[in-house]
Structure formats: C-alpha cells, structure tokens
Amino acid sequence: LTMSETASFLALTLDSNLSFDQHCHQVSNKIARTAGIMGRIKNLLPTPALKIIYDSLLMSHIQYGLEIWGGCKDSKGKKRMQTIQKKAIRHLTKSHYLSHTEPRMKNLGLLKFEDQYKLQVAKLAHDIINKKSPIMLRDELNLCSNQHSYSLRSVSNNPLEVRQNNQNNSVASSFRRSGPKVWND
C-alpha cells in the first residue's frame, strides 16, 4: 500500500488529518466557477431562473455532506466559501458588489453557510434521536434518558437533550462533537 496525503471517497476529499481542508478548497473552487457564470449571465436571465442556477449548481455542492465537513477547522476555506456565496447572492439579486447580503438572503428565503451547516447537523441529530437514521449512526449521540434508569429532572424536563460525548479520540470538528452542541442550542 502506498501512503497518500488525500483520498476521495464518495466525492468527499479526506486528508491524513481528517480536517477536510482540501475538500473545503475544492468546494470553494467549484462554487467560484458557478458564481462567475452567474455574474456573466445575471443581466440575461430573470431572478427566478438565476435562483434555480444558484440552488442547483452552487448550493448542491455546499450541501453535499455538509454535516460531515462543514465543521472543518480551515477558517480560510470557510471564509472564502462565505465570500463566494455572498457574491452569488449579489449576482442573483442584481445588486451592487458592496451591498449587504443578509436582507437579500432573508427576502429570498436562503440561509448563510454557517446556518445551513447548523440546519443539516440538527436534521441529522433529529433523525438519530427518532431512530430514522441508518443503524450505524444511532450510537453517535447519547440521550439523557439512556444514561440513567431512574428519573432525573434533566431527563423529565428535556427528554431529548443530547449530552456532549467525552471522547478524547474524536476529531474536534466531527458530528460527534458538533451534533450535541447544535441540538442543545
């Protein structure tokens, strides 16, 4: 076997440290091309058609596996992705290149990158709690009600509260760490 720094598995690029920095970089390159195309055609198409392009060609790349790689430590890669998303929103709304994007995103019903990540993590946590997720994922989160056989205030008041796993070997940006935090918040 040969040692490799990166490997692609199910369109996710894994590196030797499981930091997803390389994947962040690849996704930002893909969405940068789409944002550039949107900038060139924004005056030729109406806003609803541009929104379809935004959803299908830009957000599809961001959302694929986001609950896995969205917590990547590479703040430079995430910041670039957020900048590209804002640029695409400005093209979509045909706004000035320095205009504020948050009210435009709210009008269109779109979420920022970080909010999209939290939504995906919360959906996965919900599926795990309600036993709608694949069997392999059901042990990723610990419910309070599974911790004790006797009744406690935390269990009776918040039966779906998920506790933080105290495992030293898990990656800091993994779902095992971010899932309970997002669910509890």
PDB file of C-alpha atoms in Angstrom:
ATOM      1  CA  LEU A   1       0.000   0.000   0.000  1.00  0.00           C
ATOM      2  CA  THR A   2       1.178   3.461  -0.805  1.00  0.00           C
ATOM      3  CA  MET A   3       0.735   6.354   1.610  1.00  0.00           C
ATOM      4  CA  SER A   4      -1.295   9.253   0.255  1.00  0.00           C
ATOM      5  CA  GLU A   5      -1.997  12.654   1.789  1.00  0.00           C
ATOM      6  CA  THR A   6      -5.525  12.864   0.339  1.00  0.00           C
ATOM      7  CA  ALA A   7      -8.111  10.401  -0.891  1.00  0.00           C
ATOM      8  CA  SER A   8     -11.500  10.912  -2.463  1.00  0.00           C
ATOM      9  CA  PHE A   9     -14.365   8.825  -1.104  1.00  0.00           C
ATOM     10  CA  LEU A  10     -17.975   9.407  -2.192  1.00  0.00           C
ATOM     11  CA  ALA A  11     -16.967  12.830  -3.554  1.00  0.00           C
ATOM     12  CA  LEU A  12     -15.545  13.896  -0.171  1.00  0.00           C
ATOM     13  CA  THR A  13     -11.822  14.562  -0.122  1.00  0.00           C
ATOM     14  CA  LEU A  14     -10.252  13.195   3.035  1.00  0.00           C
ATOM     15  CA  ASP A  15      -6.777  14.208   4.120  1.00  0.00           C
ATOM     16  CA  SER A  16      -4.438  12.414   6.502  1.00  0.00           C
ATOM     17  CA  ASN A  17      -5.559  14.587   9.465  1.00  0.00           C
ATOM     18  CA  LEU A  18      -9.315  14.336   8.728  1.00  0.00           C
ATOM     19  CA  SER A  19      -9.502  18.129   8.695  1.00  0.00           C
ATOM     20  CA  PHE A  20     -11.362  18.425   5.341  1.00  0.00           C
ATOM     21  CA  ASP A  21      -9.266  21.476   4.430  1.00  0.00           C
ATOM     22  CA  GLN A  22      -8.621  20.097   0.939  1.00  0.00           C
ATOM     23  CA  HIS A  23     -12.328  19.368   0.464  1.00  0.00           C
ATOM     24  CA  CYS A  24     -13.200  22.921   1.576  1.00  0.00           C
ATOM     25  CA  HIS A  25     -10.757  24.246  -1.015  1.00  0.00           C
ATOM     26  CA  GLN A  26     -12.209  22.052  -3.777  1.00  0.00           C
ATOM     27  CA  VAL A  27     -15.806  23.016  -2.993  1.00  0.00           C
ATOM     28  CA  SER A  28     -14.920  26.704  -2.924  1.00  0.00           C
ATOM     29  CA  ASN A  29     -13.266  26.347  -6.354  1.00  0.00           C
ATOM     30  CA  LYS A  30     -16.402  24.687  -7.766  1.00  0.00           C
ATOM     31  CA  ILE A  31     -18.776  27.312  -6.402  1.00  0.00           C
ATOM     32  CA  ALA A  32     -16.454  30.138  -7.507  1.00  0.00           C
ATOM     33  CA  ARG A  33     -16.878  28.997 -11.102  1.00  0.00           C
ATOM     34  CA  THR A  34     -20.662  28.976 -10.697  1.00  0.00           C
ATOM     35  CA  ALA A  35     -20.662  32.438  -9.101  1.00  0.00           C
ATOM     36  CA  GLY A  36     -18.552  33.704 -12.009  1.00  0.00           C
ATOM     37  CA  ILE A  37     -21.003  32.299 -14.531  1.00  0.00           C
ATOM     38  CA  MET A  38     -23.888  33.861 -12.621  1.00  0.00           C
ATOM     39  CA  GLY A  39     -22.107  37.219 -12.802  1.00  0.00           C
ATOM     40  CA  ARG A  40     -21.814  36.961 -16.575  1.00  0.00           C
ATOM     41  CA  ILE A  41     -25.433  35.967 -17.201  1.00  0.00           C
ATOM     42  CA  LYS A  42     -27.215  37.959 -14.471  1.00  0.00           C
ATOM     43  CA  ASN A  43     -28.472  40.579 -16.946  1.00  0.00           C
ATOM     44  CA  LEU A  44     -29.684  37.967 -19.422  1.00  0.00           C
ATOM     45  CA  LEU A  45     -31.916  35.936 -17.087  1.00  0.00           C
ATOM     46  CA  PRO A  46     -34.696  36.843 -14.653  1.00  0.00           C
ATOM     47  CA  THR A  47     -34.170  36.369 -10.915  1.00  0.00           C
ATOM     48  CA  PRO A  48     -36.203  33.116 -10.650  1.00  0.00           C
ATOM     49  CA  ALA A  49     -34.001  31.486 -13.300  1.00  0.00           C
ATOM     50  CA  LEU A  50     -30.865  32.694 -11.513  1.00  0.00           C
ATOM     51  CA  LYS A  51     -32.216  31.250  -8.260  1.00  0.00           C
ATOM     52  CA  ILE A  52     -32.600  27.856  -9.937  1.00  0.00           C
ATOM     53  CA  ILE A  53     -28.973  28.066 -11.073  1.00  0.00           C
ATOM     54  CA  TYR A  54     -27.908  29.126  -7.563  1.00  0.00           C
ATOM     55  CA  ASP A  55     -29.758  26.219  -5.940  1.00  0.00           C
ATOM     56  CA  SER A  56     -28.734  23.556  -8.424  1.00  0.00           C
ATOM     57  CA  LEU A  57     -25.146  24.485  -9.255  1.00  0.00           C
ATOM     58  CA  LEU A  58     -23.903  26.278  -6.148  1.00  0.00           C
ATOM     59  CA  MET A  59     -25.871  25.102  -3.125  1.00  0.00           C
ATOM     60  CA  SER A  60     -25.844  21.464  -4.220  1.00  0.00           C
ATOM     61  CA  HIS A  61     -22.038  21.442  -3.876  1.00  0.00           C
ATOM     62  CA  ILE A  62     -22.183  23.162  -0.496  1.00  0.00           C
ATOM     63  CA  GLN A  63     -24.924  20.943   0.938  1.00  0.00           C
ATOM     64  CA  TYR A  64     -23.469  17.589  -0.108  1.00  0.00           C
ATOM     65  CA  GLY A  65     -22.104  16.035   3.082  1.00  0.00           C
ATOM     66  CA  LEU A  66     -22.135  19.399   4.852  1.00  0.00           C
ATOM     67  CA  GLU A  67     -22.871  17.854   8.250  1.00  0.00           C
ATOM     68  CA  ILE A  68     -19.616  15.912   7.883  1.00  0.00           C
ATOM     69  CA  TRP A  69     -17.202  18.509   6.516  1.00  0.00           C
ATOM     70  CA  GLY A  70     -18.966  21.772   7.457  1.00  0.00           C
ATOM     71  CA  GLY A  71     -17.219  21.958  10.801  1.00  0.00           C
ATOM     72  CA  CYS A  72     -13.809  21.980   9.132  1.00  0.00           C
ATOM     73  CA  LYS A  73     -11.147  23.910  11.009  1.00  0.00           C
ATOM     74  CA  ASP A  74      -9.906  25.724   7.919  1.00  0.00           C
ATOM     75  CA  SER A  75     -11.307  29.177   8.617  1.00  0.00           C
ATOM     76  CA  LYS A  76      -9.636  30.477   5.441  1.00  0.00           C
ATOM     77  CA  GLY A  77     -11.541  27.965   3.292  1.00  0.00           C
ATOM     78  CA  LYS A  78     -14.844  28.597   5.061  1.00  0.00           C
ATOM     79  CA  LYS A  79     -14.355  32.358   4.828  1.00  0.00           C
ATOM     80  CA  ARG A  80     -13.704  32.042   1.076  1.00  0.00           C
ATOM     81  CA  MET A  81     -16.860  29.953   0.687  1.00  0.00           C
ATOM     82  CA  GLN A  82     -18.912  32.555   2.556  1.00  0.00           C
ATOM     83  CA  THR A  83     -17.462  35.323   0.378  1.00  0.00           C
ATOM     84  CA  ILE A  84     -18.328  33.413  -2.800  1.00  0.00           C
ATOM     85  CA  GLN A  85     -21.837  32.730  -1.532  1.00  0.00           C
ATOM     86  CA  LYS A  86     -22.317  36.453  -0.848  1.00  0.00           C
ATOM     87  CA  LYS A  87     -21.031  37.286  -4.329  1.00  0.00           C
ATOM     88  CA  ALA A  88     -23.514  34.827  -5.849  1.00  0.00           C
ATOM     89  CA  ILE A  89     -26.355  36.361  -3.817  1.00  0.00           C
ATOM     90  CA  ARG A  90     -25.426  39.808  -5.162  1.00  0.00           C
ATOM     91  CA  HIS A  91     -25.468  38.416  -8.711  1.00  0.00           C
ATOM     92  CA  LEU A  92     -28.778  36.695  -8.014  1.00  0.00           C
ATOM     93  CA  THR A  93     -30.417  39.893  -6.768  1.00  0.00           C
ATOM     94  CA  LYS A  94     -28.568  42.035  -9.337  1.00  0.00           C
ATOM     95  CA  SER A  95     -27.228  44.223  -6.533  1.00  0.00           C
ATOM     96  CA  HIS A  96     -24.156  46.405  -6.208  1.00  0.00           C
ATOM     97  CA  TYR A  97     -20.989  44.434  -5.419  1.00  0.00           C
ATOM     98  CA  LEU A  98     -20.682  46.051  -1.963  1.00  0.00           C
ATOM     99  CA  SER A  99     -24.340  45.761  -0.933  1.00  0.00           C
ATOM    100  CA  HIS A 100     -25.295  43.952   2.263  1.00  0.00           C
ATOM    101  CA  THR A 101     -26.448  40.387   1.573  1.00  0.00           C
ATOM    102  CA  GLU A 102     -28.287  39.408   4.755  1.00  0.00           C
ATOM    103  CA  PRO A 103     -31.589  41.208   3.963  1.00  0.00           C
ATOM    104  CA  ARG A 104     -31.445  39.909   0.387  1.00  0.00           C
ATOM    105  CA  MET A 105     -30.969  36.339   1.621  1.00  0.00           C
ATOM    106  CA  LYS A 106     -33.867  36.776   4.044  1.00  0.00           C
ATOM    107  CA  ASN A 107     -36.134  38.020   1.225  1.00  0.00           C
ATOM    108  CA  LEU A 108     -35.223  35.008  -0.906  1.00  0.00           C
ATOM    109  CA  GLY A 109     -35.554  32.553   1.995  1.00  0.00           C
ATOM    110  CA  LEU A 110     -31.903  31.483   1.812  1.00  0.00           C
ATOM    111  CA  LEU A 111     -29.533  30.559   4.632  1.00  0.00           C
ATOM    112  CA  LYS A 112     -25.933  31.599   5.175  1.00  0.00           C
ATOM    113  CA  PHE A 113     -23.253  28.890   5.072  1.00  0.00           C
ATOM    114  CA  GLU A 114     -22.977  28.577   8.860  1.00  0.00           C
ATOM    115  CA  ASP A 115     -26.758  28.476   9.312  1.00  0.00           C
ATOM    116  CA  GLN A 116     -27.047  25.837   6.577  1.00  0.00           C
ATOM    117  CA  TYR A 117     -24.431  23.741   8.404  1.00  0.00           C
ATOM    118  CA  LYS A 118     -26.325  24.017  11.706  1.00  0.00           C
ATOM    119  CA  LEU A 119     -29.577  23.059   9.973  1.00  0.00           C
ATOM    120  CA  GLN A 120     -28.023  19.953   8.407  1.00  0.00           C
ATOM    121  CA  VAL A 121     -26.489  18.895  11.748  1.00  0.00           C
ATOM    122  CA  ALA A 122     -29.802  19.471  13.568  1.00  0.00           C
ATOM    123  CA  LYS A 123     -31.661  17.400  10.949  1.00  0.00           C
ATOM    124  CA  LEU A 124     -29.217  14.533  11.354  1.00  0.00           C
ATOM    125  CA  ALA A 125     -29.435  14.749  15.161  1.00  0.00           C
ATOM    126  CA  HIS A 126     -33.245  14.698  14.899  1.00  0.00           C
ATOM    127  CA  ASP A 127     -33.112  11.598  12.689  1.00  0.00           C
ATOM    128  CA  ILE A 128     -30.757   9.853  15.115  1.00  0.00           C
ATOM    129  CA  ILE A 129     -32.912  10.703  18.141  1.00  0.00           C
ATOM    130  CA  ASN A 130     -36.085   9.498  16.412  1.00  0.00           C
ATOM    131  CA  LYS A 131     -34.344   6.376  15.081  1.00  0.00           C
ATOM    132  CA  LYS A 132     -34.847   7.365  11.442  1.00  0.00           C
ATOM    133  CA  SER A 133     -31.142   7.384  10.634  1.00  0.00           C
ATOM    134  CA  PRO A 134     -29.072   4.422   9.439  1.00  0.00           C
ATOM    135  CA  ILE A 135     -28.268   1.942  12.197  1.00  0.00           C
ATOM    136  CA  MET A 136     -24.544   2.770  12.052  1.00  0.00           C
ATOM    137  CA  LEU A 137     -25.231   6.372  13.122  1.00  0.00           C
ATOM    138  CA  ARG A 138     -27.547   5.634  16.050  1.00  0.00           C
ATOM    139  CA  ASP A 139     -24.693   5.331  18.547  1.00  0.00           C
ATOM    140  CA  GLU A 140     -23.209   8.714  17.649  1.00  0.00           C
ATOM    141  CA  LEU A 141     -25.312  10.662  20.178  1.00  0.00           C
ATOM    142  CA  ASN A 142     -26.198   9.871  23.797  1.00  0.00           C
ATOM    143  CA  LEU A 143     -29.623  10.740  25.139  1.00  0.00           C
ATOM    144  CA  CYS A 144     -30.062  11.690  28.801  1.00  0.00           C
ATOM    145  CA  SER A 145     -32.766   9.056  29.145  1.00  0.00           C
ATOM    146  CA  ASN A 146     -30.259   6.386  28.089  1.00  0.00           C
ATOM    147  CA  GLN A 147     -27.780   7.410  30.793  1.00  0.00           C
ATOM    148  CA  HIS A 148     -29.833   6.588  33.890  1.00  0.00           C
ATOM    149  CA  SER A 149     -32.509   4.065  34.784  1.00  0.00           C
ATOM    150  CA  TYR A 150     -34.041   6.389  37.378  1.00  0.00           C
ATOM    151  CA  SER A 151     -35.897   9.648  36.834  1.00  0.00           C
ATOM    152  CA  LEU A 152     -33.899  12.879  36.887  1.00  0.00           C
ATOM    153  CA  ARG A 153     -35.008  16.477  36.354  1.00  0.00           C
ATOM    154  CA  SER A 154     -32.883  16.823  33.220  1.00  0.00           C
ATOM    155  CA  VAL A 155     -34.455  13.704  31.735  1.00  0.00           C
ATOM    156  CA  SER A 156     -38.051  14.578  32.585  1.00  0.00           C
ATOM    157  CA  ASN A 157     -37.800  18.268  31.617  1.00  0.00           C
ATOM    158  CA  ASN A 158     -35.775  17.717  28.446  1.00  0.00           C
ATOM    159  CA  PRO A 159     -36.079  14.088  27.390  1.00  0.00           C
ATOM    160  CA  LEU A 160     -34.422  14.807  24.045  1.00  0.00           C
ATOM    161  CA  GLU A 161     -31.415  16.672  25.423  1.00  0.00           C
ATOM    162  CA  VAL A 162     -28.254  15.262  23.945  1.00  0.00           C
ATOM    163  CA  ARG A 163     -25.136  15.250  26.102  1.00  0.00           C
ATOM    164  CA  GLN A 164     -21.652  16.051  24.855  1.00  0.00           C
ATOM    165  CA  ASN A 165     -19.535  12.947  24.276  1.00  0.00           C
ATOM    166  CA  ASN A 166     -16.336  12.985  26.305  1.00  0.00           C
ATOM    167  CA  GLN A 167     -14.097  11.086  23.951  1.00  0.00           C
ATOM    168  CA  ASN A 168     -10.527  12.226  23.516  1.00  0.00           C
ATOM    169  CA  ASN A 169     -10.025  10.418  20.229  1.00  0.00           C
ATOM    170  CA  SER A 170     -12.800  12.115  18.265  1.00  0.00           C
ATOM    171  CA  VAL A 171     -11.954  14.885  15.855  1.00  0.00           C
ATOM    172  CA  ALA A 172     -12.866  18.316  17.224  1.00  0.00           C
ATOM    173  CA  SER A 173     -14.946  19.245  14.183  1.00  0.00           C
ATOM    174  CA  SER A 174     -16.768  15.924  13.876  1.00  0.00           C
ATOM    175  CA  PHE A 175     -20.501  15.402  14.125  1.00  0.00           C
ATOM    176  CA  ARG A 176     -19.964  13.605  17.425  1.00  0.00           C
ATOM    177  CA  ARG A 177     -18.849  16.943  18.917  1.00  0.00           C
ATOM    178  CA  SER A 178     -20.921  19.430  16.890  1.00  0.00           C
ATOM    179  CA  GLY A 179     -24.167  17.412  16.880  1.00  0.00           C
ATOM    180  CA  PRO A 180     -24.871  17.658  20.630  1.00  0.00           C
ATOM    181  CA  LYS A 181     -23.852  21.318  20.735  1.00  0.00           C
ATOM    182  CA  VAL A 182     -26.126  22.308  17.837  1.00  0.00           C
ATOM    183  CA  TRP A 183     -29.009  20.205  19.159  1.00  0.00           C
ATOM    184  CA  ASN A 184     -28.752  21.644  22.680  1.00  0.00           C
ATOM    185  CA  ASP A 185     -28.509  25.202  21.348  1.00  0.00           C
TER     186      ASP A 185
END
